[in-house]
Short mmCIF file of C-alpha atoms and ligand atoms in Angstrom, two decimals:
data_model
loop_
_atom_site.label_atom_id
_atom_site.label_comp_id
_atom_site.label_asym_id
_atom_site.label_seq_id
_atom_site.Cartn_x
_atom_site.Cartn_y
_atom_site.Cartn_z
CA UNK A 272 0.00 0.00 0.00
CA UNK A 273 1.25 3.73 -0.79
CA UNK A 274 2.15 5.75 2.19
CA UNK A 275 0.50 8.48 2.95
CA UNK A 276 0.95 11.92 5.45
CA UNK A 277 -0.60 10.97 8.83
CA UNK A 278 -2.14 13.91 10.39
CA UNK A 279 -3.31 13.63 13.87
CA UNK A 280 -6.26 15.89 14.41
CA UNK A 281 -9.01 17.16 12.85
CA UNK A 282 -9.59 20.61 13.48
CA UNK A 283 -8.89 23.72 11.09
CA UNK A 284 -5.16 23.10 11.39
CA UNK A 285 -5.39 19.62 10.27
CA UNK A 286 -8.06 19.58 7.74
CA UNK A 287 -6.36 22.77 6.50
CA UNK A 288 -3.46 21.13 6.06
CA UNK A 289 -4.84 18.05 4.96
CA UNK A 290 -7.27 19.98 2.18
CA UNK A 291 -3.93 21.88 0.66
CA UNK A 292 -2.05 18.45 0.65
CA UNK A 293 -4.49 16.39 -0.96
CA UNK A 294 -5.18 18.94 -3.79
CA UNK A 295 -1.47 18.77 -4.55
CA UNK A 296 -1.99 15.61 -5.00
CA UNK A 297 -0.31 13.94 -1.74
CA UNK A 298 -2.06 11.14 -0.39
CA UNK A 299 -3.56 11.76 3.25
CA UNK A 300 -5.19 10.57 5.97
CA UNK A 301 -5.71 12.37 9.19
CA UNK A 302 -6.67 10.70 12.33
CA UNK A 303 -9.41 12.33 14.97
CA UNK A 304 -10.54 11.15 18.27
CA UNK A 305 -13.60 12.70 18.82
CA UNK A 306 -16.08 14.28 15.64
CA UNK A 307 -13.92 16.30 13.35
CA UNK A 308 -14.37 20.12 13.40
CA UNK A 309 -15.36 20.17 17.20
CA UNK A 310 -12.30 20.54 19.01
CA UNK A 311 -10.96 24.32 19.95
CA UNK A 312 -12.46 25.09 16.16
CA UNK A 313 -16.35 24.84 16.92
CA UNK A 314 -16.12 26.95 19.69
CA UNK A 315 -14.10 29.85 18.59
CA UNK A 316 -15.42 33.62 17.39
CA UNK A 317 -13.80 33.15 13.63
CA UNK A 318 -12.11 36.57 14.11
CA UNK A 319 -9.23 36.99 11.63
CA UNK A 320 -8.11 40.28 12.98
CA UNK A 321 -4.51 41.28 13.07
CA UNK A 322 -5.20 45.43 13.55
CA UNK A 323 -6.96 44.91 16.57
CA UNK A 324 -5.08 42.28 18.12
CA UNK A 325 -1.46 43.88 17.76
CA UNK A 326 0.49 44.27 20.65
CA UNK A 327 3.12 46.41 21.95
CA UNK A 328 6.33 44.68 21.26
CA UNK A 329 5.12 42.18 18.47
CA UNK A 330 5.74 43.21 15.19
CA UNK A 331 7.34 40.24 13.94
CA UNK A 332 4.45 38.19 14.63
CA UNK A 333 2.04 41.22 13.17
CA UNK A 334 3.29 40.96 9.95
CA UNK A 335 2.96 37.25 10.19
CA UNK A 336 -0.78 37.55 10.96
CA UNK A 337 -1.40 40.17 7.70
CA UNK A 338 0.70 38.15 5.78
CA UNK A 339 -1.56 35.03 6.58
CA UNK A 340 -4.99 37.15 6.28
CA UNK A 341 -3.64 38.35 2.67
CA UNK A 342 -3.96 35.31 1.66
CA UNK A 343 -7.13 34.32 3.45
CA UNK A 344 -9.73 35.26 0.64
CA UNK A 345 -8.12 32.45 -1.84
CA UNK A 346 -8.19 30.06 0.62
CA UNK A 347 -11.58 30.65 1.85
CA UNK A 348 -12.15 30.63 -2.15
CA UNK A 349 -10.54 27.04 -2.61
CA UNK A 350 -12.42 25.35 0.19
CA UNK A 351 -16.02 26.69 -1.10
CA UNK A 352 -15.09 25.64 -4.60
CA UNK A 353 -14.02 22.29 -3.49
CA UNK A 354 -17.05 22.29 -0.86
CA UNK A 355 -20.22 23.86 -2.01
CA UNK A 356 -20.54 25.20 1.07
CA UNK A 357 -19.99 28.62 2.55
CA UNK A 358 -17.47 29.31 4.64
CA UNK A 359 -19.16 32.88 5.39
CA UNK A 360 -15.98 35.16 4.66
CA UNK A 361 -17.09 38.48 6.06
CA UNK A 362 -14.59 41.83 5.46
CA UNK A 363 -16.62 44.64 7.11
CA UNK A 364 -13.48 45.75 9.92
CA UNK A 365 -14.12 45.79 13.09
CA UNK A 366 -15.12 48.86 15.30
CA UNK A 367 -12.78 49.23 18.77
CA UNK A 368 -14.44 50.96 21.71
CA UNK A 369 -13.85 52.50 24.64
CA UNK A 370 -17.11 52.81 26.98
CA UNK A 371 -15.61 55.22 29.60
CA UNK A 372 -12.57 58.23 29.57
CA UNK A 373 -10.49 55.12 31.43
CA UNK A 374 -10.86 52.73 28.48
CA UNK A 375 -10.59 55.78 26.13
CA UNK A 376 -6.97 56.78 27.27
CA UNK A 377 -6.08 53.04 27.09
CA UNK A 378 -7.51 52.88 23.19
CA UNK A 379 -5.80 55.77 22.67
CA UNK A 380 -2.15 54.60 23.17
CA UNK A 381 -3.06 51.59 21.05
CA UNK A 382 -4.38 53.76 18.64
CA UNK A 383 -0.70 55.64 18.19
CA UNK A 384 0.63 52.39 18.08
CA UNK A 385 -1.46 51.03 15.18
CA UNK A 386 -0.63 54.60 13.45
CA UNK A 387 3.11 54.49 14.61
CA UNK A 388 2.94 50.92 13.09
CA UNK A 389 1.52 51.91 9.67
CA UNK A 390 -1.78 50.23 10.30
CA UNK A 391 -4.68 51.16 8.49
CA UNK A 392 -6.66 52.36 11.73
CA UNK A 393 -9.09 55.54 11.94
CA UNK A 394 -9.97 57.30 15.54
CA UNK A 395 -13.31 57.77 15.96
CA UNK A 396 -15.90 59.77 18.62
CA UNK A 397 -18.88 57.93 19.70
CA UNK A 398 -20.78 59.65 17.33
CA UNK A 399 -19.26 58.72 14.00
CA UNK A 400 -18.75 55.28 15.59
CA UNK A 401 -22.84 54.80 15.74
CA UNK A 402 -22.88 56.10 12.10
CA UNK A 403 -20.50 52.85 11.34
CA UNK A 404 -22.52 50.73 13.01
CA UNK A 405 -26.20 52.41 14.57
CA UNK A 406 -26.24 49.63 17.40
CA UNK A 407 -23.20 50.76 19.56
CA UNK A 408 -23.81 52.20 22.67
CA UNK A 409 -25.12 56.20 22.31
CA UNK A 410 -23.05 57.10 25.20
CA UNK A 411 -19.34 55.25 23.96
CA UNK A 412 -16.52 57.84 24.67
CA UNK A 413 -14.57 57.21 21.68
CA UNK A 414 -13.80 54.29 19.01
CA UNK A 415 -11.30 52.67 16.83
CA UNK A 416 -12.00 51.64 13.21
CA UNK A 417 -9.96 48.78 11.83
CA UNK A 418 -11.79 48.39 7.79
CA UNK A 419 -8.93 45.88 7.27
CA UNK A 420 -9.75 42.67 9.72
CA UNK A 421 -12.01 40.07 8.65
CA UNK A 422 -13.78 37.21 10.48
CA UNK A 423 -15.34 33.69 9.27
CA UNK A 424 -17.70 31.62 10.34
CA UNK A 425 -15.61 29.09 12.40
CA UNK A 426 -18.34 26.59 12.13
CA UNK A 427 -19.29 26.77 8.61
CA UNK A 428 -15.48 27.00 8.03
CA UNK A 429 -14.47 23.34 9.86
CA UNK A 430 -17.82 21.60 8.01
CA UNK A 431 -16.63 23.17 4.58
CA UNK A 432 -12.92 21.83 5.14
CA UNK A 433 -14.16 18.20 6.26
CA UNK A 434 -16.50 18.16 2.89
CA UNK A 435 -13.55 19.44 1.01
CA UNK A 436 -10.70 17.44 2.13
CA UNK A 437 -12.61 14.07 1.42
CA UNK A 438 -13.99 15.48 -1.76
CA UNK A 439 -10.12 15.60 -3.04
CA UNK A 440 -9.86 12.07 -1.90
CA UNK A 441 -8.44 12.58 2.01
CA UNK A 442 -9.56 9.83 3.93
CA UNK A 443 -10.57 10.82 7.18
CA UNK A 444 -10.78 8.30 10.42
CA UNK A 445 -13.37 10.35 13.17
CA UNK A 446 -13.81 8.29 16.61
CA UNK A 447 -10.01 6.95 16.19
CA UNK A 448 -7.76 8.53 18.99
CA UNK A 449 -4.61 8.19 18.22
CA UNK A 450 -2.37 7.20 20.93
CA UNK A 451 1.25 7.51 20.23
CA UNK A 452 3.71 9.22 17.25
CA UNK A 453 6.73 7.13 16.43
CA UNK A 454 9.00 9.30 14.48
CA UNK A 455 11.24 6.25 13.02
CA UNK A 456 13.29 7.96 10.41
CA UNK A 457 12.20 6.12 7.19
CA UNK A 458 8.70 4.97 8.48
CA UNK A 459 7.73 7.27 10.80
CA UNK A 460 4.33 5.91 12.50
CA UNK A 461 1.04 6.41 14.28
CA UNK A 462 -0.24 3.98 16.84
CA UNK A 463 -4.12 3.96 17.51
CA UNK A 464 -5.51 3.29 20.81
CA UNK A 465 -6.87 -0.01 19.64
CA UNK A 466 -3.16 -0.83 18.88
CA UNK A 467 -2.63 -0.53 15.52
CA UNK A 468 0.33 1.03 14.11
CA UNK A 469 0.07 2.86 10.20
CA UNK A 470 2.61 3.80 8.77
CA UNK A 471 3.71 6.98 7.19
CA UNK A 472 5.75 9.38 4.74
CA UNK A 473 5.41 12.32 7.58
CA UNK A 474 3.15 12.76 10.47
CA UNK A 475 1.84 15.57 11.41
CA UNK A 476 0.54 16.53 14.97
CA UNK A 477 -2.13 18.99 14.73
CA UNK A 478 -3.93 18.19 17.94
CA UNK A 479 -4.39 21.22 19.11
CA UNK A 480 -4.53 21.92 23.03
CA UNK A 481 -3.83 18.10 23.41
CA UNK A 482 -0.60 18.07 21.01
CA UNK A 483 1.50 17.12 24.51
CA UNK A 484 -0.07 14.27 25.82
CA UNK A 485 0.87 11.74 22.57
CA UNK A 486 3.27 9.35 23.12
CA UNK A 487 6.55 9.08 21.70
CA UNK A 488 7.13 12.67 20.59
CA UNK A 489 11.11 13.48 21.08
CA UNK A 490 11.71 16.48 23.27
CA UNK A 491 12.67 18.52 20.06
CA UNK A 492 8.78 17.81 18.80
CA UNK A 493 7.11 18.41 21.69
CA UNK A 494 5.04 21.70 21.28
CA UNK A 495 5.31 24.15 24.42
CA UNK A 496 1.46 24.47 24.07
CA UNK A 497 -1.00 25.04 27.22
CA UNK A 498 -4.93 25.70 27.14
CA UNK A 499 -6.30 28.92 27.69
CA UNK A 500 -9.68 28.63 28.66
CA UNK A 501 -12.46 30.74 26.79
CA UNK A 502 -15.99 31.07 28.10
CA UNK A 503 -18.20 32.36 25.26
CA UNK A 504 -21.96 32.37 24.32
CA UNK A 505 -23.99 32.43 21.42
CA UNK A 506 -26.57 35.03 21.24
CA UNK A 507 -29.82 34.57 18.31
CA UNK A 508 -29.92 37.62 16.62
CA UNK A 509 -33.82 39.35 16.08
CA UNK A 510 -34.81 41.98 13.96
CA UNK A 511 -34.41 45.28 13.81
CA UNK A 512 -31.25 44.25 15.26
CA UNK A 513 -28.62 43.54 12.75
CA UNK A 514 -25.01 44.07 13.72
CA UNK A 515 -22.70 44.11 11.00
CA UNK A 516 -18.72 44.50 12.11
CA UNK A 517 -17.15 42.84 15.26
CA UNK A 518 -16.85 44.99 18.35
CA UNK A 519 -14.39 44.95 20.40
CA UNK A 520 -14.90 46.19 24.01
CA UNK A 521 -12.82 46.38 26.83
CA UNK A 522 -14.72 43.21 28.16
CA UNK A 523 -16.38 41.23 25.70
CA UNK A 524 -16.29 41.27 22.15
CA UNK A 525 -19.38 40.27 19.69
CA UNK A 526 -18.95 38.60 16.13
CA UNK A 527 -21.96 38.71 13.89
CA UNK A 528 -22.41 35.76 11.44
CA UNK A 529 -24.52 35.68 8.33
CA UNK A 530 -27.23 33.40 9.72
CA UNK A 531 -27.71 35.67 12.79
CA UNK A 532 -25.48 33.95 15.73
CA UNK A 533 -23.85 36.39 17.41
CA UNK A 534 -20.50 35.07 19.47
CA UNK A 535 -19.59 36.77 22.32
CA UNK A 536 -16.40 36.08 24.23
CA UNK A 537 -14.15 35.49 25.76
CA UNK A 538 -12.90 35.35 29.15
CA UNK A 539 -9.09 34.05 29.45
CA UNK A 540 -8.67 31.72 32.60
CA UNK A 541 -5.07 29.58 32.89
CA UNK A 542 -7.52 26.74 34.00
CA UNK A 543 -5.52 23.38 33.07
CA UNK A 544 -8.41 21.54 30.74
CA UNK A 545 -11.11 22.53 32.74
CA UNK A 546 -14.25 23.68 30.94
CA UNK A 547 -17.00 24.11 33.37
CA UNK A 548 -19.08 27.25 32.22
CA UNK A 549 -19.45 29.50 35.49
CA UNK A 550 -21.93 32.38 36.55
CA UNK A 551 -19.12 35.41 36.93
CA UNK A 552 -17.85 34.00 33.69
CA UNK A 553 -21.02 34.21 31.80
CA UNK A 554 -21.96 37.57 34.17
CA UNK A 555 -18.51 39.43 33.02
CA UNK A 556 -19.37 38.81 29.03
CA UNK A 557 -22.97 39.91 29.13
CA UNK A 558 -22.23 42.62 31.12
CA UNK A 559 -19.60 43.84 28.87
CA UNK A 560 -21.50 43.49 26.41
CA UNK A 561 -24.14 44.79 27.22
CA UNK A 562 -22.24 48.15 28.06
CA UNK A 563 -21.21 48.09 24.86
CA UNK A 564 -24.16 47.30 22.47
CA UNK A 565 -26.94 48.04 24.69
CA UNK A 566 -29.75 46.00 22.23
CA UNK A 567 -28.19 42.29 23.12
CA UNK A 568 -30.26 42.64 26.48
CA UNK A 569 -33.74 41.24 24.25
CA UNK A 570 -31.52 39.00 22.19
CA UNK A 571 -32.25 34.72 22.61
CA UNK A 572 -29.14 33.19 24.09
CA UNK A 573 -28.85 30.27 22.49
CA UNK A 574 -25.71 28.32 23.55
CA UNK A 575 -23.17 29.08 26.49
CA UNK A 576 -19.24 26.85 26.26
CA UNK A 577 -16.01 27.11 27.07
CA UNK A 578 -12.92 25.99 25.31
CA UNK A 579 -9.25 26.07 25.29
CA UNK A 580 -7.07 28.10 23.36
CA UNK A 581 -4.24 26.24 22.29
CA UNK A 582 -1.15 29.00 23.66
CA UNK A 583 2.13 29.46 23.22
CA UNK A 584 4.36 31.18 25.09
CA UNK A 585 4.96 33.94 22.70
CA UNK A 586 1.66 33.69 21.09
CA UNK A 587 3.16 33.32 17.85
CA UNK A 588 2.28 30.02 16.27
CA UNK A 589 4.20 26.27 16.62
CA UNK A 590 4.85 24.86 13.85
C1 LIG B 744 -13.17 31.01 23.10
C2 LIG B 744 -12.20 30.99 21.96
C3 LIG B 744 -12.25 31.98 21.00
C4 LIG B 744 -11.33 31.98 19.93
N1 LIG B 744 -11.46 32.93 18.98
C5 LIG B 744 -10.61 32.95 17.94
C6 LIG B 744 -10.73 33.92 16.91
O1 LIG B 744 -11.63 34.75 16.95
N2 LIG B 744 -9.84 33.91 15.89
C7 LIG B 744 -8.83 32.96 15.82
O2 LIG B 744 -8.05 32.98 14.87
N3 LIG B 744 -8.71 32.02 16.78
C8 LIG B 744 -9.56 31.99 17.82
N4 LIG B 744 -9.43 31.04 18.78
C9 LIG B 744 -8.33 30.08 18.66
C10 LIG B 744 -8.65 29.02 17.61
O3 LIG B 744 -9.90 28.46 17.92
C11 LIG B 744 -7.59 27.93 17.64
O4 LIG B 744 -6.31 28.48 17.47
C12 LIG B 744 -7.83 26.91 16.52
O5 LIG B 744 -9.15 26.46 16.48
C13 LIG B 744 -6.90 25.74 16.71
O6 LIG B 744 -7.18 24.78 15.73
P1 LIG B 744 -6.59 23.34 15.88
O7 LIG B 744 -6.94 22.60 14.65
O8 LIG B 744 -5.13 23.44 16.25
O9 LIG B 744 -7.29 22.76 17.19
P2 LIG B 744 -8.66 21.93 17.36
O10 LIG B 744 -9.78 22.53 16.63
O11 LIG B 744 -8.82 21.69 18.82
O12 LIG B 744 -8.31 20.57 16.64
C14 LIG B 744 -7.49 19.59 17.21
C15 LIG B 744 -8.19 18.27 17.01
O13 LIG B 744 -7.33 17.24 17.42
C16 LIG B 744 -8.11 16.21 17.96
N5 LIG B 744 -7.24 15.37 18.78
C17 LIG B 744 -6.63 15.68 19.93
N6 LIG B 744 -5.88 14.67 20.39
C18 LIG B 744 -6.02 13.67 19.48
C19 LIG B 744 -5.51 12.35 19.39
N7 LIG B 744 -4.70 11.85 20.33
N8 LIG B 744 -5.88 11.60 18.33
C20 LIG B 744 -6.70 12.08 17.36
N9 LIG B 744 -7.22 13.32 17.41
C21 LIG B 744 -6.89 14.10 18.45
C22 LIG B 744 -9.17 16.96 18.76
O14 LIG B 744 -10.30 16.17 19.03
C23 LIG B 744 -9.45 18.14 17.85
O15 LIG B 744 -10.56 17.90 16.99
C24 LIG B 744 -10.33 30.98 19.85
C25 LIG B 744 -10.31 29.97 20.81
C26 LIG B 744 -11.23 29.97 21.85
C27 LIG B 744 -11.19 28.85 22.86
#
């Protein structure tokens, strides 16, 4: 039998991989414990925003994350044609704001930043903010406009890559943990927690938050990745209310989708792998929020989770 790429984990990073493999024309089969798509992936916000996530001191990784949304579009492109499915690639920017002079000052150093930085950012008073986007708060103190991040539906996005990397001819093992990497020079390995052992031309770990706990991965390939835990909810969005960019607040932030879900995140708890869903959790989002876009208070909430960002030290990516 022809070896193929092993890839351990089905989540964007896999199937991504996988998908761009595969219609290259590399054989590939990826490996995933649980359902595919509904690791760390199914319960992000699908923001793909490098202007409003830049830090102080990270330009190197900046450029990294522009660099990578440049070529987002195409990508997004490849995986609908391959799927017929949308992967709802939205470009509208997203709108920073400040709710109070406090949160206004801080904005406002990150706003010389972004400029200092040669981002394409615009400062904006409450006022023109709400002409941007009517359902901000009336009394916000000031805003930032960043017309250059994008965001995708994170769910449509890991359904669209599991229908697209099969339709190329990936085959794709769901409810088949694997158990253990063995990086043997010429026939480097998986083993499967029912024992058996397929072997490879490459493996590739893409399992996320749980990259560590494989066996058999030399020092040298063992990713200095921790969880993060997130608790987010899903809000049903009801007419006349129709936000259209993300906000960012100094709390919470809110990401539209297409087919009305609003996500609203996310706290940031060093938690180990716990994922229990707690009251001051769920009170800090929907009250920052709220302060924020006042009209979520008569808005359905749908679904309440929490999952775990898969962090580096640096927060630039392992790879
Ligand atoms: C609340 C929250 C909000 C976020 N918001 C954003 C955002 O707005 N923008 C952004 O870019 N990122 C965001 N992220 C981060 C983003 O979700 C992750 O970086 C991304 O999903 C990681 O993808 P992955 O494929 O590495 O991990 P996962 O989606 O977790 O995939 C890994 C897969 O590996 C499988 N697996 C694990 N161990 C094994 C094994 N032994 N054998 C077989 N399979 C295994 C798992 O079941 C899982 O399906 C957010 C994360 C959280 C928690």
């Amino acid at each position: 039998m022809d070896r193929d790429v092993l890839i351990v984990g089905g989540g964007t990073i896999g199937l991504s991989i996988g998908f761009e493999l595969v219609r290259r024309g590399t054989p590939v089969t990826i490996f995933e414990k649980d359902e595919a798509g509904r690791g760390t992936s199914y319960q992000a916000a699908g923001m793909l925003a490098p202007d409003a996530e830049i830090e102080f001191e990270e330009r190197e990784l900046y450029d990294f994350n522009r660099e990578s949304l440049r070529r987002w579009p195409d990508f997004a492109d490849r995986v609908e044609a391959a799927s017929g499915q949308s992967v709802d690639y939205r470009d509208e920017g997203t709108l920073i704001v400040a709710d109070d002079r406090d949160a206004a000052e801080a904005l406002e150093r990150l706003y010389e930043f972004q400029r200092d930085q040669g981002l394409d950012v615009e400062w904006l008073t409450g006022e023109e903010a709400r002409e941007i986007e009517p359902f901000v708060a009336p009394s916000l103190a000031a805003a930032v406009f960043a017309p250059s991040d994008h965001q995708v539906d994170n769910r449509r996005l890991v359904a669209a890559l599991k229908t697209a990397f099969k339709a190329e001819g990936g085959t794709l093992y769901e409810e088949t943990p694997v158990e253990a990497v063995v990086p043997d020079g010429e026939a480097p390995a998986v083993r499967t927690a029912d024992g058996e052992r397929i072997e490879g031309t490459r493996v590739v770990v893409a399992a996320g938050v749980w990259s560590r706990e494989l066996d058999g991965l030399t020092p040298d390939a063992t990713p200095p990745v921790r969880p993060v835990k997130g608790q987010s909810l899903q809000l049903r969005s009801k007419r006349p209310f129709d936000l259209q960019h993300v906000i960012r607040g100094p709390e919470a932030y809110l990401a539209p989708k297409s087919d009305g879900r609003i996500v609203m995140g996310a706290t940031s708890e060093e938690m180990g792998f716990d994922t229990t869903v707690t009251a001051g959790g769920l009170y800090d989002l929907l009250e920052g929020g709220w302060e924020v876009v006042p009209g979520i208070r008569d808005l359905p909430v749908d679904e309440t989770w929490a999952g775990l960002r898969p962090a580096s030290r640096d927060h630039a990516p392992l790879l």
